[in-house]
mmCIF file of C-alpha atoms and ligand atoms in Angstrom:
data_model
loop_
_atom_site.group_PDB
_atom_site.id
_atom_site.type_symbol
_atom_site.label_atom_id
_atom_site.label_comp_id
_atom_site.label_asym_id
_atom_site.label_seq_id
_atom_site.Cartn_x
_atom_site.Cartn_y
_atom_site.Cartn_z
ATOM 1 C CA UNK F 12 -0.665 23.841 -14.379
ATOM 2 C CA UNK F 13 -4.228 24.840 -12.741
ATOM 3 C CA UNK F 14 -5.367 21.788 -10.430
ATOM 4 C CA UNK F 15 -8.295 22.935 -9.027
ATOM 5 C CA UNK F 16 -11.464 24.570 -11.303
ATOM 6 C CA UNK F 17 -14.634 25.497 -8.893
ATOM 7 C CA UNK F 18 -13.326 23.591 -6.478
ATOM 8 C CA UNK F 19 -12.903 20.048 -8.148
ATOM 9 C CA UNK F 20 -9.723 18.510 -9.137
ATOM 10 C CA UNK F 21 -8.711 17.340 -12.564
ATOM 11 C CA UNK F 22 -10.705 14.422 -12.741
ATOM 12 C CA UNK F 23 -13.493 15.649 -10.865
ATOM 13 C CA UNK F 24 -13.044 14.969 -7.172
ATOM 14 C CA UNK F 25 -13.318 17.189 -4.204
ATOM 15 C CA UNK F 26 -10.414 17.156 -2.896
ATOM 16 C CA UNK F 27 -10.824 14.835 0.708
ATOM 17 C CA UNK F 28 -12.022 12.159 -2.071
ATOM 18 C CA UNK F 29 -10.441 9.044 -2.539
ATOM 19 C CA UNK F 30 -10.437 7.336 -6.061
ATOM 20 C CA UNK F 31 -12.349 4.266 -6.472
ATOM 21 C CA UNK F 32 -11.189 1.760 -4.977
ATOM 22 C CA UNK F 33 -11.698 -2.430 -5.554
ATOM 23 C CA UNK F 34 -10.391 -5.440 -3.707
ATOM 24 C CA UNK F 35 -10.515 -9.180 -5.028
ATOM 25 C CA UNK F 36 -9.315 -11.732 -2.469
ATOM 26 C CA UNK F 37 -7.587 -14.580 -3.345
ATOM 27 C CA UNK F 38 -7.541 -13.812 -7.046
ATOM 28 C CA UNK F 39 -4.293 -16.205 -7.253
ATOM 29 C CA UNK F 40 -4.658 -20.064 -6.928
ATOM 30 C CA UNK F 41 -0.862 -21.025 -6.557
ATOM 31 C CA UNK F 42 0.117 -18.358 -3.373
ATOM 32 C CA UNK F 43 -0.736 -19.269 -0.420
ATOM 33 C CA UNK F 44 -2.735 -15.618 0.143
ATOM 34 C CA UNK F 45 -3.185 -12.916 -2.580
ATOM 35 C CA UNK F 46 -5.646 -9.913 -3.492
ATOM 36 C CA UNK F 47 -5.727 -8.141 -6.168
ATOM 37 C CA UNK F 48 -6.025 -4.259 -6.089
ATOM 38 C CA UNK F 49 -7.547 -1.892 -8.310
ATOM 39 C CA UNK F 50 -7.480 2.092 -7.028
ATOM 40 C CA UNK F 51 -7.928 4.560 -9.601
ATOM 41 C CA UNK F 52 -5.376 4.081 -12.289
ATOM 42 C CA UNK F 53 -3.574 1.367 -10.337
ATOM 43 C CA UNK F 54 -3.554 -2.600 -11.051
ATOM 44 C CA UNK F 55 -2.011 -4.251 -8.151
ATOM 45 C CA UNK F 56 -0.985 -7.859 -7.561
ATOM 46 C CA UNK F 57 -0.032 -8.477 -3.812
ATOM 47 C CA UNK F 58 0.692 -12.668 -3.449
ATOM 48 C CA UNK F 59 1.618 -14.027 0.455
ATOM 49 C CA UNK F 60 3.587 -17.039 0.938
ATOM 50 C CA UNK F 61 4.561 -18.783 4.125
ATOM 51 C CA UNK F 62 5.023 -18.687 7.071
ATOM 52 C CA UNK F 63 7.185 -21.452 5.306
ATOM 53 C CA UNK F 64 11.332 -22.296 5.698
ATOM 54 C CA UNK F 65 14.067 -19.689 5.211
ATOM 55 C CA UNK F 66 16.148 -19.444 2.683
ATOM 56 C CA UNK F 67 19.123 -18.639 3.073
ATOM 57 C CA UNK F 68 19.047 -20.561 6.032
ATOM 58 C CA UNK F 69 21.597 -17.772 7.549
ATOM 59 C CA UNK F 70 18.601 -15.127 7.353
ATOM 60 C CA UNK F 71 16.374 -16.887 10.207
ATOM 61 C CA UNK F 72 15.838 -15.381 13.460
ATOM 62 C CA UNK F 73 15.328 -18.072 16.588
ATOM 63 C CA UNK F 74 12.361 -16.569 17.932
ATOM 64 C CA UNK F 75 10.167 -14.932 15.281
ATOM 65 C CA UNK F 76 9.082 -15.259 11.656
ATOM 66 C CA UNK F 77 10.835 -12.703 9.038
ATOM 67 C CA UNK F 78 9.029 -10.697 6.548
ATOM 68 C CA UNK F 79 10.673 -10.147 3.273
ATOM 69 C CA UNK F 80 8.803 -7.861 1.285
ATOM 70 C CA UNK F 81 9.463 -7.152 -2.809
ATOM 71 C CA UNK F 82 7.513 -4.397 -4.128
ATOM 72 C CA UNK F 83 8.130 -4.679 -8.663
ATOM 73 C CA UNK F 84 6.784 -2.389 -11.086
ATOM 74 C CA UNK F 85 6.183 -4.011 -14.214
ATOM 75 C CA UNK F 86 7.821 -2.206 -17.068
ATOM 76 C CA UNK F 87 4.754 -1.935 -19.279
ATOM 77 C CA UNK F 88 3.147 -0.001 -16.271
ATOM 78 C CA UNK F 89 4.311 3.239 -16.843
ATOM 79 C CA UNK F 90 3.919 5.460 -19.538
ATOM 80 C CA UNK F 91 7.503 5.924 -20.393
ATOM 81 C CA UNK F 92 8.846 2.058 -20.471
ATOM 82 C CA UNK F 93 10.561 1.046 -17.212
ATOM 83 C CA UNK F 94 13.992 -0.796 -17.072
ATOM 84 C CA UNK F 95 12.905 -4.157 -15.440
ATOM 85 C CA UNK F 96 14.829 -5.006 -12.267
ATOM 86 C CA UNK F 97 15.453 -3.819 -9.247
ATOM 87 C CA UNK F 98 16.688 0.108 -9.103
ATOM 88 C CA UNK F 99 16.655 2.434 -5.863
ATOM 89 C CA UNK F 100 13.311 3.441 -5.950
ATOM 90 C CA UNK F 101 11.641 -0.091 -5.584
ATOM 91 C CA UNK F 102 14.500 -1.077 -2.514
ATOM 92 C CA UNK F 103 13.607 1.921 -0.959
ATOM 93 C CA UNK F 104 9.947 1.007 -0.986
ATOM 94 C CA UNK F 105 10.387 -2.633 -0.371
ATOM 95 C CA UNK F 106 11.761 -1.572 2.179
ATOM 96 C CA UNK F 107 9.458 1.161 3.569
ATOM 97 C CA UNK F 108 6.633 -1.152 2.815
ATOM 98 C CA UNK F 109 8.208 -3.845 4.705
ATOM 99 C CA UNK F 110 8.612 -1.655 7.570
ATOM 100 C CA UNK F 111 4.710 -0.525 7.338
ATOM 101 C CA UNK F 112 3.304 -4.056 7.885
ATOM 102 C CA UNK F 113 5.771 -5.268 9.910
ATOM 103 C CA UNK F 114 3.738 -3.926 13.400
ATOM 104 C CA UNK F 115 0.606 -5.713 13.350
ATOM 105 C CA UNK F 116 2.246 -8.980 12.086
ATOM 106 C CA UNK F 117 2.683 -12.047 14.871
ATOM 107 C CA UNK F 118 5.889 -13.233 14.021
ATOM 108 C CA UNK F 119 6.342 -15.047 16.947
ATOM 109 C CA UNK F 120 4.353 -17.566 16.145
ATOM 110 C CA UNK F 121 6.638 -18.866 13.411
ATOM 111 C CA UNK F 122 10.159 -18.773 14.718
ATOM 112 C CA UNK F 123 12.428 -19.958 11.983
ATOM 113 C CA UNK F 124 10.383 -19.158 9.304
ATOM 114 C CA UNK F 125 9.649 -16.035 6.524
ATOM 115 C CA UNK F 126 6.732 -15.118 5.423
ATOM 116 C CA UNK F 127 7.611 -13.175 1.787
ATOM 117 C CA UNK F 128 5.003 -11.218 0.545
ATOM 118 C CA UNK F 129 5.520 -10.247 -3.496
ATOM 119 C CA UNK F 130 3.649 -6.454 -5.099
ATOM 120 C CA UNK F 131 3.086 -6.104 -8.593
ATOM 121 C CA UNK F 132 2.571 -2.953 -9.761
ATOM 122 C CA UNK F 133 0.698 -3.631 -12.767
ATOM 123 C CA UNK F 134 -0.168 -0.156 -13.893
ATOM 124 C CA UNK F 135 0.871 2.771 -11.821
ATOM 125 C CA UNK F 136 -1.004 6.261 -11.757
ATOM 126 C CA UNK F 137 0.833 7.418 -8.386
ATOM 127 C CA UNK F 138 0.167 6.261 -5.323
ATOM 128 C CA UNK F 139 1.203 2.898 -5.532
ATOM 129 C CA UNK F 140 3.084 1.629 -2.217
ATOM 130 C CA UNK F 141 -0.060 2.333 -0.839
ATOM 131 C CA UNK F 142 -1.971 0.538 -3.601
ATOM 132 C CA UNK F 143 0.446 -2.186 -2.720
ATOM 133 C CA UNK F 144 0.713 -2.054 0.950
ATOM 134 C CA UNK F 145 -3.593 -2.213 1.250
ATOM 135 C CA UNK F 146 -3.144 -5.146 -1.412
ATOM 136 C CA UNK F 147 -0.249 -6.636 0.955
ATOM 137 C CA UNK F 148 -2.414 -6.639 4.095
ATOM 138 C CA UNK F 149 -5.376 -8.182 2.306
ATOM 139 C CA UNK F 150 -3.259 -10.903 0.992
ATOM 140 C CA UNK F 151 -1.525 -11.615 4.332
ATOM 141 C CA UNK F 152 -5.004 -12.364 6.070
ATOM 142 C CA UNK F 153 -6.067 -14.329 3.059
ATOM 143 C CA UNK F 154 -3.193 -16.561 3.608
ATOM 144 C CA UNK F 155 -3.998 -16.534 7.570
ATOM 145 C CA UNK F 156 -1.007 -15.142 8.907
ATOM 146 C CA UNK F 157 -1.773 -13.744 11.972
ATOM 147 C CA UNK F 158 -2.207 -10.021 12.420
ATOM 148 C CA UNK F 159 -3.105 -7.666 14.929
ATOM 149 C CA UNK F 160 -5.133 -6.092 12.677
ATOM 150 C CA UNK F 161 -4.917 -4.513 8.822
ATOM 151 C CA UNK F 162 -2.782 -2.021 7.890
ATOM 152 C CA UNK F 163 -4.110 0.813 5.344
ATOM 153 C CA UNK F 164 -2.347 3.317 3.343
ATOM 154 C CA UNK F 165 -3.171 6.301 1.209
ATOM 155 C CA UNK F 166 -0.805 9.293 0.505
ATOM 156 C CA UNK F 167 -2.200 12.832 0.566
ATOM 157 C CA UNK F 168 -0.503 15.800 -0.861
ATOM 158 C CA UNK F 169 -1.100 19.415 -1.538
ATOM 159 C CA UNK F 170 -1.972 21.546 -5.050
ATOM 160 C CA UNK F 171 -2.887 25.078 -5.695
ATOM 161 C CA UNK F 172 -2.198 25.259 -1.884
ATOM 162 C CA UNK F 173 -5.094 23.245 -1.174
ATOM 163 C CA UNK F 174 -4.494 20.199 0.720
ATOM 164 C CA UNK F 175 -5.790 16.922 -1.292
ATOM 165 C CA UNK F 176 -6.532 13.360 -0.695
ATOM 166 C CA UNK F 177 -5.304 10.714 -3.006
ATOM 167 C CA UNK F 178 -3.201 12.025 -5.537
ATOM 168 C CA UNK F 179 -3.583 11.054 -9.407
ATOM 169 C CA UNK F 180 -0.452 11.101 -11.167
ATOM 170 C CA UNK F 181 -0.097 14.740 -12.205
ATOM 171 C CA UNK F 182 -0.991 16.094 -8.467
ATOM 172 C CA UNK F 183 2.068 13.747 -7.540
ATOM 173 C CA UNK F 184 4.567 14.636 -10.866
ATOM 174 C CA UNK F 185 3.808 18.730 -10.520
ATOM 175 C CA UNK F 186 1.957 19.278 -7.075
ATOM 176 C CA UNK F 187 3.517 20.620 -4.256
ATOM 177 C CA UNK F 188 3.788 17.572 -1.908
ATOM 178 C CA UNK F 189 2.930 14.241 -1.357
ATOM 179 C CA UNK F 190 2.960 12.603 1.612
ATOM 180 C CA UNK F 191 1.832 8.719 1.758
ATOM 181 C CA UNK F 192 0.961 7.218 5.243
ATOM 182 C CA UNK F 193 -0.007 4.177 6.270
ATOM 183 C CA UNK F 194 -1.106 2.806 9.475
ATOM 184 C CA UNK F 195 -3.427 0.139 11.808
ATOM 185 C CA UNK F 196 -6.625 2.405 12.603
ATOM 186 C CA UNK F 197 -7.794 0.325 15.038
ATOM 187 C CA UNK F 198 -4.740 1.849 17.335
ATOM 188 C CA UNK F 199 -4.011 5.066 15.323
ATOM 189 C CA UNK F 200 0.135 3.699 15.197
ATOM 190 C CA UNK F 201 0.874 5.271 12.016
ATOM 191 C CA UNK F 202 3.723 2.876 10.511
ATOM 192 C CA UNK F 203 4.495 4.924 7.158
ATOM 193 C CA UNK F 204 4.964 8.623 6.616
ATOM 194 C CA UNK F 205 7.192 9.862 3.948
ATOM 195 C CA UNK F 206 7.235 13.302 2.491
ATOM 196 C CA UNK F 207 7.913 14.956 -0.860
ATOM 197 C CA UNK F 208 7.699 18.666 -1.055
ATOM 198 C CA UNK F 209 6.778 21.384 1.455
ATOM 199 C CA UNK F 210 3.264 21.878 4.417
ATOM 200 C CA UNK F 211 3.582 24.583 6.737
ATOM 201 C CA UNK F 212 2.640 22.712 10.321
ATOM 202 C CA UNK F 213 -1.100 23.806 9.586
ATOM 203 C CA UNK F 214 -1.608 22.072 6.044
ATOM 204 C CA UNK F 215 0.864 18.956 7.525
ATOM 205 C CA UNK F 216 -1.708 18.344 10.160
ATOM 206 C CA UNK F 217 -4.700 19.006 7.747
ATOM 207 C CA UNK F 218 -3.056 16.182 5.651
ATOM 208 C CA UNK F 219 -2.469 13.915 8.577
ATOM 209 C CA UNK F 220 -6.115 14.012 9.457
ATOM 210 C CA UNK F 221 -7.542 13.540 6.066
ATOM 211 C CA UNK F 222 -4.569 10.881 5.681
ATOM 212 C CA UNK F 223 -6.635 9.132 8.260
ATOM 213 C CA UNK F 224 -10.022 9.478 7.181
ATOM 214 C CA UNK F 225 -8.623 7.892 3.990
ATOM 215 C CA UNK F 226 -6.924 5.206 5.546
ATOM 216 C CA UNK F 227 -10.322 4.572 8.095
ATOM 217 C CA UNK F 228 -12.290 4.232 4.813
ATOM 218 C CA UNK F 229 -9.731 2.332 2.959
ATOM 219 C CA UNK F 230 -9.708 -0.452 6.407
ATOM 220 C CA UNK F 231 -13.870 -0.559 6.286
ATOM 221 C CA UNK F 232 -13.170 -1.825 2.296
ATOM 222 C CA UNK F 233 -10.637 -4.227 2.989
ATOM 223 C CA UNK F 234 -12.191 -5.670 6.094
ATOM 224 C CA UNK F 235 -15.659 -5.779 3.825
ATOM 225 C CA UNK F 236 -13.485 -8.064 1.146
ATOM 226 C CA UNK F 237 -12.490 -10.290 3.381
ATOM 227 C CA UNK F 238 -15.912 -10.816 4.832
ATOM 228 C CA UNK F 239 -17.503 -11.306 1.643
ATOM 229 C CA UNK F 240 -15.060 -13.751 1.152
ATOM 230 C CA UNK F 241 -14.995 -15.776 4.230
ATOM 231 C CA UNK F 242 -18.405 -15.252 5.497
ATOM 232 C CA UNK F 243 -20.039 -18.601 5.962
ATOM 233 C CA UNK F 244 -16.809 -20.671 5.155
ATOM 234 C CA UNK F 245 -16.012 -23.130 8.469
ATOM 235 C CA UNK F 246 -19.730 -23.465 9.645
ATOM 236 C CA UNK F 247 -20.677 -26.453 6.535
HETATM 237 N N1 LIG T 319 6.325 6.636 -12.123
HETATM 238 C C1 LIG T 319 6.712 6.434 -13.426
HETATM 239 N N2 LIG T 319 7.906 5.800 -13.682
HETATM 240 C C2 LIG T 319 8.730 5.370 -12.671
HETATM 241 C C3 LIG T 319 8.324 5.594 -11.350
HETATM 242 C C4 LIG T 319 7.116 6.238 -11.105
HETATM 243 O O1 LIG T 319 5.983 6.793 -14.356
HETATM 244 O O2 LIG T 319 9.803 4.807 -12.943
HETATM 245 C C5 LIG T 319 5.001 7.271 -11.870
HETATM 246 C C6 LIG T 319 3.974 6.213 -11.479
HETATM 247 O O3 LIG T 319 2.714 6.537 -12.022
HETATM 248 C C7 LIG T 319 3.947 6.351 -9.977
HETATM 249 C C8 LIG T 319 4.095 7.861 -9.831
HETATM 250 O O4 LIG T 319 5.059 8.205 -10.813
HETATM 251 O O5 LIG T 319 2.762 5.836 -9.416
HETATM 252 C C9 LIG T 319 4.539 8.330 -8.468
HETATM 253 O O6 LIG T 319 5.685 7.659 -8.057
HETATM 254 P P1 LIG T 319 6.229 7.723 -6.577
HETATM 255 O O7 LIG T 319 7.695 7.411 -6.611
HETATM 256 O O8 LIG T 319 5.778 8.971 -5.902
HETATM 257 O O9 LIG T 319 5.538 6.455 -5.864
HETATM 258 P P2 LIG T 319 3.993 6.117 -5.638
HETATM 259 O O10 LIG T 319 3.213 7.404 -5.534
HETATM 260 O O11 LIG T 319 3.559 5.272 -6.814
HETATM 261 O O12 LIG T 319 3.963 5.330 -4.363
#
């Protein structure tokens, strides 16, 4: 499969592009935060509640808040139907994901509590924990959990041995790596990195840099949401 014609990509970007990307904050009434993500081929619902009462009570932790994190892809999201339920993928990134917002959270502020945050993958076209993790972070400030600051995600990857932002669904299925990172980039902690595939140590760093451009951009959109949301609120 060629990847890369006159140096654009199969749907036409250069390849330190990222895909279009839209926020909508608080797009559910019932949660306590939510946003709702579209980037690319990706529909994301990310909905926040708590910090509220932990159940099982067994789970709570004396001195900080948990975070319990479920990250679901809807089986009409896929092209081939997906079983619905849990399977090892969506642990593993529940997990992952989890583990990638857990930093800039202040969970001890809420000792006995949880705050569970839920991620609907609507309609996948690769890339989604980040899709969900950007969605997660927007949702957890809409709901006014305190936070260091946002977390941002995008996954980079490499085709035709050209080192690519963003990956559609093909660069991910039949490129030659993906790597999706995620991280605060106010202090550079990067809290996600996973890798499919192969970099030599030159194309790994050229990924981790553009992996941060992407995520810097991705933090100016999701901090921009949230203004447009809240500006003015609290002064009437
Ligand atoms: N995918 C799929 N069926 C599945 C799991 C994944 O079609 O059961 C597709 C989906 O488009 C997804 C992409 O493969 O976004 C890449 O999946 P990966 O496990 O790399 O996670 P992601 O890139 O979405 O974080």
């Amino acid at each position: 499969m060629e990847f890369i014609k006159n140096g654009k990509r199969i749907d036409k970007r250069l390849p330190n592009e990222l895909r279009p990307i839209k926020f909508e904050v608080g797009a559910l009434e019932r949660a306590d935060g939510s946003c709702y993500v579209e980037h690319g081929g990706n529909k994301v619902m990310a909905a926040v509640y708590g910090p509220r009462a932990v159940h099982p009570r067994h789970m709570q932790e004396a001195n900080r808040a948990i975070i319990r994190y479920r990250y679901n892809m809807a089986s009409f999201s896929v092209e081939e139907r997906r079983r619905p339920g849990p399977d090892r993928r969506s642990i593993e990134i529940s997990k992952v994901s989890r583990e990638a917002i857990d930093p800039v959270i202040i969970k001890e502020f809420y000792p006995r509590s949880t705050i569970d945050v839920f991620v609907e993958i609507l309609q996948a076209d690769a890339g989604t924990r980040s899709a969900g993790i950007n969605a997660a972070s927007v949702a957890l400030a809409d709901a006014g959990v305190p936070m260091r600051g946002l977390i941002a995600s995008c996954a980079v990857g490499k085709v035709d041995d050209t080192v690519v932002l963003d990956l559609v669904k093909e660069e991910d299925n039949f490129g030659q790596a993906d790597m999706p990172v995620a991280m605060d980039v106010r202090t550079g902690e990067i809290s996600l990195l996973q890798m499919d595939g192969h970099f030599t140590l030159e194309e790994f760093e050229e990924a981790l840099q553009l992996g941060k451009e992407g995520c810097t951009t991705i933090a100016e959109m999701q901090r921009e949401a949230l203004v447009q949301k809240y500006q003015g609120e609290g002064h009437e």
